[in-house]
Short mmCIF file of C-alpha atoms in Angstrom, two decimals:
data_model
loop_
_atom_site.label_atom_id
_atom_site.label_comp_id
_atom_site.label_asym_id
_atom_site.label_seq_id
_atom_site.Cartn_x
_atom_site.Cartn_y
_atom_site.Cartn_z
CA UNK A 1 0.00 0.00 0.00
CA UNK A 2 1.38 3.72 -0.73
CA UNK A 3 1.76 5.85 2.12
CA UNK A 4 1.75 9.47 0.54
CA UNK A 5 3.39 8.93 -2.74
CA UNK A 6 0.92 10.14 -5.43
CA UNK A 7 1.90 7.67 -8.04
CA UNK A 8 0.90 3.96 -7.84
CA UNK A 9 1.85 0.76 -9.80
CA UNK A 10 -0.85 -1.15 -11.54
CA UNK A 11 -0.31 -3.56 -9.02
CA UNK A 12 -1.38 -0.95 -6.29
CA UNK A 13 -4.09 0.14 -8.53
CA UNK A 14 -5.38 -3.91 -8.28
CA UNK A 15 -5.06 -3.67 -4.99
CA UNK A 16 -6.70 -0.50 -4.34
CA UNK A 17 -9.82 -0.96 -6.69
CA UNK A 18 -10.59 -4.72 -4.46
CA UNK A 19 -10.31 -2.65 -1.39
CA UNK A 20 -12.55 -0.16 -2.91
CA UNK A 21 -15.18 -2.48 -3.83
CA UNK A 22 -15.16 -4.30 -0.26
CA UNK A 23 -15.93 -0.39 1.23
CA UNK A 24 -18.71 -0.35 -1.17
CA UNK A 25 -20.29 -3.90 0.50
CA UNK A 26 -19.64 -2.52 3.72
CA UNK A 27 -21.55 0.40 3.09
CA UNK A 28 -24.35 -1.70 1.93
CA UNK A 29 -24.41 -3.84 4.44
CA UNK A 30 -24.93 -0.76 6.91
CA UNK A 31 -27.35 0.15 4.60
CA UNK A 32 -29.31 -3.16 4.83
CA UNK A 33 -29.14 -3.23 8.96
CA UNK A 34 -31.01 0.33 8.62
CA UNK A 35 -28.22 3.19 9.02
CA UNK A 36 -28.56 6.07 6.92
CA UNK A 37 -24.82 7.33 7.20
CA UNK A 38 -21.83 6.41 9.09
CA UNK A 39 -18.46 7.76 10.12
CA UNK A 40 -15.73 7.22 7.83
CA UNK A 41 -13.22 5.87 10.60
CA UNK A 42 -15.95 3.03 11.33
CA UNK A 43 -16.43 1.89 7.60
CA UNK A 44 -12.79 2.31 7.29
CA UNK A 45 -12.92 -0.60 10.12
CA UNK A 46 -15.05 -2.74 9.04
CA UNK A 47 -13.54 -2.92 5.87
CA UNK A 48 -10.54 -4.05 7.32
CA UNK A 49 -12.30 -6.22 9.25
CA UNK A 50 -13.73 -7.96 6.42
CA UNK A 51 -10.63 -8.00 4.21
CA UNK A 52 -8.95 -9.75 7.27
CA UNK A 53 -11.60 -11.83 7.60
CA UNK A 54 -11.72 -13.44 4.21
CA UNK A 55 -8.23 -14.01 4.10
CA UNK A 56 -8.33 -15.53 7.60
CA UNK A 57 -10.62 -17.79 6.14
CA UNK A 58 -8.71 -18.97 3.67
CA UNK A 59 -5.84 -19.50 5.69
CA UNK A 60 -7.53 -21.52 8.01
CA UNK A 61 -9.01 -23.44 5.47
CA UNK A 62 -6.07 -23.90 3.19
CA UNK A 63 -4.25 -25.52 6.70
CA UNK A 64 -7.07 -27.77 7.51
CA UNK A 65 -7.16 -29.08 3.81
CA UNK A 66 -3.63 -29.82 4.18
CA UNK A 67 -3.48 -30.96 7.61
CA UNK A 68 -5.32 -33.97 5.94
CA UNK A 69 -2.87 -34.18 2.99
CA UNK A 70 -5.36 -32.89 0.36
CA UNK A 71 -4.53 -30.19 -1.79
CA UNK A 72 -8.19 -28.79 -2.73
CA UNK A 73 -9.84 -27.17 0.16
CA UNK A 74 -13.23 -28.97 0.31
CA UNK A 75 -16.81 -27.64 2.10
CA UNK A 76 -15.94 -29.79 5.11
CA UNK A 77 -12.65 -27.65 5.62
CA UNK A 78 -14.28 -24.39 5.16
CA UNK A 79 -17.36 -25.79 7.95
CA UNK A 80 -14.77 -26.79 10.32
CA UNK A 81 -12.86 -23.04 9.51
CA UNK A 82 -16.17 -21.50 10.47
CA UNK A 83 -16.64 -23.40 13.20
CA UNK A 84 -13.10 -22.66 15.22
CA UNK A 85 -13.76 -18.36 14.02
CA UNK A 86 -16.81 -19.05 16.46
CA UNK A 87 -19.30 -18.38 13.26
CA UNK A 88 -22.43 -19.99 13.63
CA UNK A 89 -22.87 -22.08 10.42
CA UNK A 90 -26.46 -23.31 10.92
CA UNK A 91 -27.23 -19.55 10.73
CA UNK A 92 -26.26 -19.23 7.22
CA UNK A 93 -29.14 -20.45 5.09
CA UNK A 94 -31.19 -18.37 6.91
CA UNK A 95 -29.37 -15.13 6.74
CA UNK A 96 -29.16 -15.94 3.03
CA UNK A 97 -32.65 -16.40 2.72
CA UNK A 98 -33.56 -13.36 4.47
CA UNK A 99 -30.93 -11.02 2.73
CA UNK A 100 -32.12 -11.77 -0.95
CA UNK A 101 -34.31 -8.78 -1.25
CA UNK A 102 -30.97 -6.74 -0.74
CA UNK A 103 -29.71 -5.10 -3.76
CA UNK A 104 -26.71 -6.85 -5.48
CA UNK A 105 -24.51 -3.84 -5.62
CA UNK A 106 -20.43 -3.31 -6.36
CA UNK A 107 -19.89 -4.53 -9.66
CA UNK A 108 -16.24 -6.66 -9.99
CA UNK A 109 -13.59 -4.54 -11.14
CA UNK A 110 -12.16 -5.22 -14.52
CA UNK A 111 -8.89 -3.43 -15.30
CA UNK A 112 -5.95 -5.93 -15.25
CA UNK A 113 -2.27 -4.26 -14.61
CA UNK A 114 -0.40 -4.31 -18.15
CA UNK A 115 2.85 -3.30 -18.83
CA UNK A 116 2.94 -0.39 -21.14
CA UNK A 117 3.52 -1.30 -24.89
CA UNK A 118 5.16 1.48 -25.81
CA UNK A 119 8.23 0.44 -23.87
CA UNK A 120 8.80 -2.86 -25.45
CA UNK A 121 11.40 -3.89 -27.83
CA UNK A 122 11.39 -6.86 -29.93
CA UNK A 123 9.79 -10.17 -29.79
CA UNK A 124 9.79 -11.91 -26.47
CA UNK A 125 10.82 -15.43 -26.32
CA UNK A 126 8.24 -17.87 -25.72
CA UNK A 127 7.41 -20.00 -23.08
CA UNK A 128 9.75 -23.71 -22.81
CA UNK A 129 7.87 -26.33 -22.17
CA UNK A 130 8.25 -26.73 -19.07
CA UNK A 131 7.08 -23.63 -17.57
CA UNK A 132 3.38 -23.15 -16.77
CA UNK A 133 1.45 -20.77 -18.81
CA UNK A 134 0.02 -18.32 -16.61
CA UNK A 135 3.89 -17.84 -15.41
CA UNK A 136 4.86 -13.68 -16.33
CA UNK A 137 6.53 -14.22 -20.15
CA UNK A 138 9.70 -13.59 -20.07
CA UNK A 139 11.36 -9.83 -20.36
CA UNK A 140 12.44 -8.14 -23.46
CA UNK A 141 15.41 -10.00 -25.61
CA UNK A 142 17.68 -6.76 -25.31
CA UNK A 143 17.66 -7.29 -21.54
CA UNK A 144 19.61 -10.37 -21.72
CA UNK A 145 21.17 -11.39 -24.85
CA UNK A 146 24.80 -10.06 -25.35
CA UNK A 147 26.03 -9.61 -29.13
CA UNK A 148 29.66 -8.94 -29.10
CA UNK A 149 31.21 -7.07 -32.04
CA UNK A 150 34.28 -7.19 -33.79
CA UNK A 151 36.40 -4.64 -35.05
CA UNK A 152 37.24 -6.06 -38.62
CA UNK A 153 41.59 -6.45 -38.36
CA UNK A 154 43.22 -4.11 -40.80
CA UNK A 155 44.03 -6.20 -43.50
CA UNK A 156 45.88 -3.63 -45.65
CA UNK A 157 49.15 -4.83 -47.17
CA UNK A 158 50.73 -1.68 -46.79
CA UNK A 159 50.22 -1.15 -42.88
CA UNK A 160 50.68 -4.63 -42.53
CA UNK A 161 53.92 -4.55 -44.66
CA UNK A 162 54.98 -2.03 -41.98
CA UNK A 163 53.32 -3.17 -39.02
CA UNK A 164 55.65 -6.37 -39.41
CA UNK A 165 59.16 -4.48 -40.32
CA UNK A 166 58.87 -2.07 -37.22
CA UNK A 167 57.90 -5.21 -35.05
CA UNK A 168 61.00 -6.95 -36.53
CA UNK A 169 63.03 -4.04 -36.14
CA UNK A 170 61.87 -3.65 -32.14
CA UNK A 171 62.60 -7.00 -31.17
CA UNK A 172 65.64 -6.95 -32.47
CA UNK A 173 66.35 -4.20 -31.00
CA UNK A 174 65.30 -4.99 -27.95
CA UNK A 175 67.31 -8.22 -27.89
CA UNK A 176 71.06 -7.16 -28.82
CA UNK A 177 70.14 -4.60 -26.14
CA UNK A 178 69.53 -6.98 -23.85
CA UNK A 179 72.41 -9.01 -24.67
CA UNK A 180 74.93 -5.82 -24.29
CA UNK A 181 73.05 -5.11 -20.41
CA UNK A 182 73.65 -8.99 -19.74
CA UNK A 183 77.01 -9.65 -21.15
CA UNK A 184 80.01 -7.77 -21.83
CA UNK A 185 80.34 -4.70 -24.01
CA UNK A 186 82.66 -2.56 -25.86
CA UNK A 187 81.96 0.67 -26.26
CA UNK A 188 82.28 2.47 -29.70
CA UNK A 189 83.29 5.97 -27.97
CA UNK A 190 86.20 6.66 -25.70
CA UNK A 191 84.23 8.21 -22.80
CA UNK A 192 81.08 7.75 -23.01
CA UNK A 193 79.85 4.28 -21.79
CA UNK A 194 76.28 3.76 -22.00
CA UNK A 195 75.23 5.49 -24.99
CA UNK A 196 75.98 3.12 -27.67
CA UNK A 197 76.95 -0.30 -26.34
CA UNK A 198 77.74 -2.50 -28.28
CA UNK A 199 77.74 -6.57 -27.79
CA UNK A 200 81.79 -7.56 -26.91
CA UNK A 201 83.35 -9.56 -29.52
CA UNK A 202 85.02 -13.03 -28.15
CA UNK A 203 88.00 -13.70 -30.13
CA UNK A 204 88.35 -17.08 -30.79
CA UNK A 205 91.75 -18.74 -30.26
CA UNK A 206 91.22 -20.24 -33.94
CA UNK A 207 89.16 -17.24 -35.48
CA UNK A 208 88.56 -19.73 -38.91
CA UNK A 209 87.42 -22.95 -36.83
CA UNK A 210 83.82 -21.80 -36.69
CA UNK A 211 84.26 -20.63 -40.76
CA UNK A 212 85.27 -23.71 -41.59
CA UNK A 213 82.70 -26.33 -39.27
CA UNK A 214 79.45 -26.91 -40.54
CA UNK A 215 76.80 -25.84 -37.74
CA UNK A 216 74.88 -27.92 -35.85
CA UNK A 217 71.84 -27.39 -38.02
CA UNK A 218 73.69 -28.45 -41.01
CA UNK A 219 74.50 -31.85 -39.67
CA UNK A 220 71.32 -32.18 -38.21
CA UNK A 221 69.83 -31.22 -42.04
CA UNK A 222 72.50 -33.80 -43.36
CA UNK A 223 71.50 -36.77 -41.42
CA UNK A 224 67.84 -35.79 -42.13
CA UNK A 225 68.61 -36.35 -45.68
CA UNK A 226 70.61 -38.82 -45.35
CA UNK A 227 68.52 -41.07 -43.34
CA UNK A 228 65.66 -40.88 -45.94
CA UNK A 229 67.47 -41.26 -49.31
CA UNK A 230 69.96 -43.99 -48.47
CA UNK A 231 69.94 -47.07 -46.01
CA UNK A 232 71.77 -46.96 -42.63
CA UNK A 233 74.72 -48.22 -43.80
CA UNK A 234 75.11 -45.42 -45.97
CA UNK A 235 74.68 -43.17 -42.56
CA UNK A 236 77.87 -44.71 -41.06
CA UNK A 237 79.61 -44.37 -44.22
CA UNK A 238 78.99 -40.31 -44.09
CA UNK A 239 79.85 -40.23 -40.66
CA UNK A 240 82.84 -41.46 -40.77
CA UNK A 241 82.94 -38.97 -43.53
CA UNK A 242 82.18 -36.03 -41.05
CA UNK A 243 84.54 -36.76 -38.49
CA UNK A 244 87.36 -36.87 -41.14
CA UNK A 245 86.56 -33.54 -41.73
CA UNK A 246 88.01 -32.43 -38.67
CA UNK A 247 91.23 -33.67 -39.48
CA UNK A 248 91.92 -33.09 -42.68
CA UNK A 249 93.29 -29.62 -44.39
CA UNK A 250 91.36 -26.34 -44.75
CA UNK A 251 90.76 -26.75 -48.49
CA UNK A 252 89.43 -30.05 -48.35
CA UNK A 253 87.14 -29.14 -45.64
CA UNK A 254 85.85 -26.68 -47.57
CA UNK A 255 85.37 -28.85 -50.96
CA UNK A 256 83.82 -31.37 -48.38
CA UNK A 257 81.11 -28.80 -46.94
CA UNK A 258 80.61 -27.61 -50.42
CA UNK A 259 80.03 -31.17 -51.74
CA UNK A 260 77.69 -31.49 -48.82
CA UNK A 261 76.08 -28.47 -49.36
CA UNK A 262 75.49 -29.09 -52.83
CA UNK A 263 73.91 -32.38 -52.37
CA UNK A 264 71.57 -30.84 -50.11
CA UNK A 265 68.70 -28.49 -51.21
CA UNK A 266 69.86 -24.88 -51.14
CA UNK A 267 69.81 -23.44 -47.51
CA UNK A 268 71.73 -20.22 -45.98
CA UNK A 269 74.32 -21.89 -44.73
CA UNK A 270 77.22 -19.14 -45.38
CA UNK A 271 75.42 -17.60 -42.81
CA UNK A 272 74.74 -19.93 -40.40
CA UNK A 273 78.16 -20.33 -39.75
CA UNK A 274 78.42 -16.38 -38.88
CA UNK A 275 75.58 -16.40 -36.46
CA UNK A 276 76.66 -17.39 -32.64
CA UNK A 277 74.16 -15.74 -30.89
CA UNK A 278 71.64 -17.78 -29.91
CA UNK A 279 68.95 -15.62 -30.40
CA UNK A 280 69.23 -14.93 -33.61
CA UNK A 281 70.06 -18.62 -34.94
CA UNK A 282 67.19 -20.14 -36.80
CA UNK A 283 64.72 -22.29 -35.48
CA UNK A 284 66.00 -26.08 -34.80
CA UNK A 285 63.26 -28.75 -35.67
CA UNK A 286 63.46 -32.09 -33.66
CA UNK A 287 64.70 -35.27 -35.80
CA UNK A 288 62.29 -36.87 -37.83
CA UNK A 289 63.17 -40.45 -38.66
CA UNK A 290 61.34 -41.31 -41.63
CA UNK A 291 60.09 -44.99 -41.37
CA UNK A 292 60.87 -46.62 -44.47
CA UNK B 1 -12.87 -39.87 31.08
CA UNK B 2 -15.95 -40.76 32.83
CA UNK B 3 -17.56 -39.42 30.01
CA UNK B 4 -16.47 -41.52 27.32
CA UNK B 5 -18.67 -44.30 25.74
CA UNK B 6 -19.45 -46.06 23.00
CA UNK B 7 -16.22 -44.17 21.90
CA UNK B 8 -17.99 -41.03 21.71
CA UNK B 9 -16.89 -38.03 23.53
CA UNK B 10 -19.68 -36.59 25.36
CA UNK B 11 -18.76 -33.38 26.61
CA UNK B 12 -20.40 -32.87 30.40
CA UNK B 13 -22.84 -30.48 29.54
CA UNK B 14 -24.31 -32.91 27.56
CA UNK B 15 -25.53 -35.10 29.96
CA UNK B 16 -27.99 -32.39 32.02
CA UNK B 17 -29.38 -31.54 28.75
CA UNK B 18 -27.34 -27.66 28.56
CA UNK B 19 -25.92 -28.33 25.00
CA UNK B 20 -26.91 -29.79 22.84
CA UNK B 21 -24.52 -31.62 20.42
CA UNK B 22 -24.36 -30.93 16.49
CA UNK B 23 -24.50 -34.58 15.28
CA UNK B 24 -25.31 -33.26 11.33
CA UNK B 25 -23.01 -33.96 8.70
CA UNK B 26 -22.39 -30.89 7.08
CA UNK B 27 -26.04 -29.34 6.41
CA UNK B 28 -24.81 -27.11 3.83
CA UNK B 29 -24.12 -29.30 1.45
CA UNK B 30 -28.45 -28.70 0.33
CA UNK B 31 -27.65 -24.98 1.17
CA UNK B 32 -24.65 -24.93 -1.36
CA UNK B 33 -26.89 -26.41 -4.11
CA UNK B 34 -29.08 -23.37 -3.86
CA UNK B 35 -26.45 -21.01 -3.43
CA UNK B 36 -25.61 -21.29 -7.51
CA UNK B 37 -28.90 -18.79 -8.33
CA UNK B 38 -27.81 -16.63 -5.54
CA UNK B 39 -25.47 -14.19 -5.89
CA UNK B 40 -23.48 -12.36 -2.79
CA UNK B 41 -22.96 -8.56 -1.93
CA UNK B 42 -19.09 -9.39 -2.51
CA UNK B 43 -18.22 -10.09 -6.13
CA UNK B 44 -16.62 -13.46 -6.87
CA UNK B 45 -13.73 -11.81 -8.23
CA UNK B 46 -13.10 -9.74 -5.18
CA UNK B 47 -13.26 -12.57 -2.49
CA UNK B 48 -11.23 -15.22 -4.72
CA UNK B 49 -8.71 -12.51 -4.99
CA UNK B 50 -8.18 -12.25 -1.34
CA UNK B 51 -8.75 -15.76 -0.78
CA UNK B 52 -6.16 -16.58 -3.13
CA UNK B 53 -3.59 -14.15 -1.32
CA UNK B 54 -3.73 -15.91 1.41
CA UNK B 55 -3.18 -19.34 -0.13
CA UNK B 56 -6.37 -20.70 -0.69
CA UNK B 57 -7.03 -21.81 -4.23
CA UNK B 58 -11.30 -22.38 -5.13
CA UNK B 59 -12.01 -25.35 -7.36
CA UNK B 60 -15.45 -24.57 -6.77
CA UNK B 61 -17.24 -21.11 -7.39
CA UNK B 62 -19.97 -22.32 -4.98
CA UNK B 63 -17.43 -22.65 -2.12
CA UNK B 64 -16.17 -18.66 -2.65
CA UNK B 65 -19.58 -17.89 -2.65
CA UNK B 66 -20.14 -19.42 0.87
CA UNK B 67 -17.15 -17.64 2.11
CA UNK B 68 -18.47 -14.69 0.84
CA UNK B 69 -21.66 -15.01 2.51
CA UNK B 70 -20.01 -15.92 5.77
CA UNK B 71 -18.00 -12.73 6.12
CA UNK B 72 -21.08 -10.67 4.89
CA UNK B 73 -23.26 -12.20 7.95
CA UNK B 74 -20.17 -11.38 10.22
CA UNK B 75 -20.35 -7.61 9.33
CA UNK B 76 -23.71 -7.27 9.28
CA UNK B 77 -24.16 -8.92 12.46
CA UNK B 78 -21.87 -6.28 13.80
CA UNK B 79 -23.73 -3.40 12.39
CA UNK B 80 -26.82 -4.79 13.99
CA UNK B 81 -25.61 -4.86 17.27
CA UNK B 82 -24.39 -1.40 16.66
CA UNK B 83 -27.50 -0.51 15.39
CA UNK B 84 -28.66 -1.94 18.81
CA UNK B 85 -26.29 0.04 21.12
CA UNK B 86 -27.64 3.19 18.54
CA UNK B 87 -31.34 2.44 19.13
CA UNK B 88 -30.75 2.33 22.90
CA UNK B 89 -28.66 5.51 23.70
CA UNK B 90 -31.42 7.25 21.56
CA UNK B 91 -34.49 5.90 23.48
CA UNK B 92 -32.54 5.81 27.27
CA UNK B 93 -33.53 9.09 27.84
CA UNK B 94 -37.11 8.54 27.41
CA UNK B 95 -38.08 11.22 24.76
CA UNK B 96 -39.94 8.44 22.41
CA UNK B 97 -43.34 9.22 23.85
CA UNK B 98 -43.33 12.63 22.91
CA UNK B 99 -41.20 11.60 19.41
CA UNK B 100 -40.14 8.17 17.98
CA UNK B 101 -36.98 8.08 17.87
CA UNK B 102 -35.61 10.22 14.41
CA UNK B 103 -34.92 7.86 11.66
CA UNK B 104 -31.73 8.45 10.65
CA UNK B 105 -29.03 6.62 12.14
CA UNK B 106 -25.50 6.90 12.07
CA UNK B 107 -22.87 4.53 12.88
CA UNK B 108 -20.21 5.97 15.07
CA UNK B 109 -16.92 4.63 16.82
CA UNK B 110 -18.98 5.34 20.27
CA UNK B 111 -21.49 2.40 19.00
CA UNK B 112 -18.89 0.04 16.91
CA UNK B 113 -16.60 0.11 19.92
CA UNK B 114 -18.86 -1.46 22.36
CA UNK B 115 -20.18 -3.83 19.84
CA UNK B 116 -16.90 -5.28 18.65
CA UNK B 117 -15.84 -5.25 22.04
CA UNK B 118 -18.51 -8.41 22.36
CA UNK B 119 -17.37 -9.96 19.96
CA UNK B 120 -13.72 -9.80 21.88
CA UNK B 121 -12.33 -7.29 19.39
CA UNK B 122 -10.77 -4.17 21.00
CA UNK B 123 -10.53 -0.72 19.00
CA UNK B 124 -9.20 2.02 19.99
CA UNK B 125 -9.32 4.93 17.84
CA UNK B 126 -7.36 8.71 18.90
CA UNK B 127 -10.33 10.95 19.15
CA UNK B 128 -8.45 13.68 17.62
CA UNK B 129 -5.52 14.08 15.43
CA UNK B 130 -2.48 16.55 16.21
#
């Protein structure tokens, strides 16, 4: 019920029109028993009264139904109600009898709360089967269903084009960097330290050994190869092949590695034999032993 | 105890004659057959909607309608005996031999009060308001 807030919900307006109507049968009723008028405090009352009443009645009757483990309140529960209210139920047919000639007054009130149509959006979503149909439908889709969108990626060659050198460029960047912080460095002017490191350079003891070695990706590559053209007799034969390498002159290391190299689809391997840094080497893939 | 026999409870009273037992099934059940072409004061609508706030669910139209007519006896008996207590504050004085008593009456907290007060409800209502 609203204290003194003006505006009501339709459910207060419900609420309001049943009291309404259950003034006007008080009124009649005190109309019947022979009073002309009557002070608003007492039909204010006796409306209360009555409201109270019925729904103590149906209380009480709903908890004797039940109290016998029946769902559907029968006439017997609603004599025995009467009964413990201290109403006198062989009364009744007689007071109904007598009160026919009163006039049938306070017409039921019709208006049902809706919710305004104007505020709805889109189709609500029926009923699943296993709800009851008198349940409220359910709320407006917008309420509860979440479309995400998507920015469409930029898919411009030229930004991407870029977008990939300057992210090449930063990480490599980054990383010598972090090499010259972590290891030693060597710095390109006299006095000033910090401003331009630059990674130290470890001299070898035999500067040409790693020129002149294949990597370890190139043997790796070579036994790939190996493994799947020939048999594995023919991989002992080259390894024997390899370790001779080591021990035999500069030139015919070299003719070696180039034979090697040119049996072996075209790779960079000039330059893998440059690269020490572990960062920058290329990726190493595990062995892969082709089953013949 | 010394009451019981047969199986059947006899309350005390029973036995000088003061009260007598209901032994009827439920007599309504003839009254509810003619209560279908009578129609209460209190609209069905109005009653089943308080009936069903407090729980109680009507398979029945008939049985609303009894309910209906129950609380409508209980008020009006009220405003009976109010129109009682009315009658007899008018007439105490003895001024209905020179007049009967004037018609019109009005119901007032001064007669409800005493009335409900019988019935073992107690009002009490502020006679004025700050």
């Amino acid at each position: 019920r609203s204290g003194s807030k003006h505006t009501t919900t339709p459910a207060d307006n419900y609420y309001l029109a049943r009291r309404r109507t259950l003034q006007v049968v008080v009124s009649s009723l005190l109309t019947e028993a022979g009073f002309e008028s009557a002070e608003k405090a007492a039909v204010e009352t006796l409306t209360e009264m009555l409201q109270s009443y019925i729904s103590e009645i149906g209380r009480s009757a709903k908890s004797y139904c039940e109290h016998t483990a029946r769902t559907q309140p029968t006439l017997s529960d609603i004599v025995v109600t009467l009964v413990e209210m201290g109403f006198n139920v062989e009364t009744l047919p007689a007071y109904a009898k007598r009160s026919q000639r009163m006039v049938i007054t306070a017409p039921p009130v019709t208006n049902q709360p809706v919710t305004p149509k104007a505020l709805t959006a889109g189709q609500n979503k029926p009923h699943p089967s296993h709800i009851p149909g008198h349940f409220p439908e359910f709320p407006d889709p917008h309420t509860y269903i979440k479309t995400p969108t998507y920015r469409e990626p930029v898919s411009d060659y030229q930004v991407l084009r870029e977008k990939a050198a300057s992210q090449r460029r930063d990480v490599e960047r980054a990383l010598t960097r972090f090499m010259a912080k972590t290891g030693e460095t060597q710095s390109l002017f006299k006095d000033d330290v910090s401003t331009f490191p630059l990674i130290a350079a470890r001299p070898f003891t035999v500067p040409y050994l790693t020129a002149l070695l294949p990597s370890e990706l190139e043997m790796q590559q070579m036994e790939e190869t190996d493994s799947s053209e020939q048999d594995d007799q023919t991989d002992t034969e080259n390894l024997p092949l390899h370790m001779s390498t080591d021990d035999s002159g500069p030139e015919k290391e070299n003719a070696s590695v180039l034979q090697q190299n040119t049996s072996l689809s075209g790779s960079r391997n000039g330059e893998e034999n440059m690269i020490d840094n572990p960062y920058l080497r290329p990726v190493k893939k595990p062995k892969i032993r082709r089953k013949k | 105890e010394g009451a019981m026999s047969n199986g059947v409870y006899v309350p005390p009273g029973a036995a000088n004659g003061e009260v007598k037992p209901v032994v009827s099934s439920t007599p309504l059940v003839d009254f509810l057959m003619q209560l279908e072409d009578y129609t209460p004061t209190i609209p069905d609508a109005v009653t089943g909607y308080y009936l069903n706030r407090a729980g109680f669910e009507a398979s029945d139209p008939r049985i609303i309608r009894l309910i209906s007519l129950a609380a409508q006896k209980f008020i009006s008996d009220i405003a009976n005996d109010a129109l009682q207590h009315c009658k007899m504050k008018g007439t105490a004085s003895g001024s209905s031999r020179n007049k009967s008593k004037d018609k019109k009456y009005t119901l007032t907290m001064e007669d409800l009060t005493p009335a409900l007060a019988e019935y073992g409800i107690n009002v009490k209502k502020p006679h004025y308001f700050t």
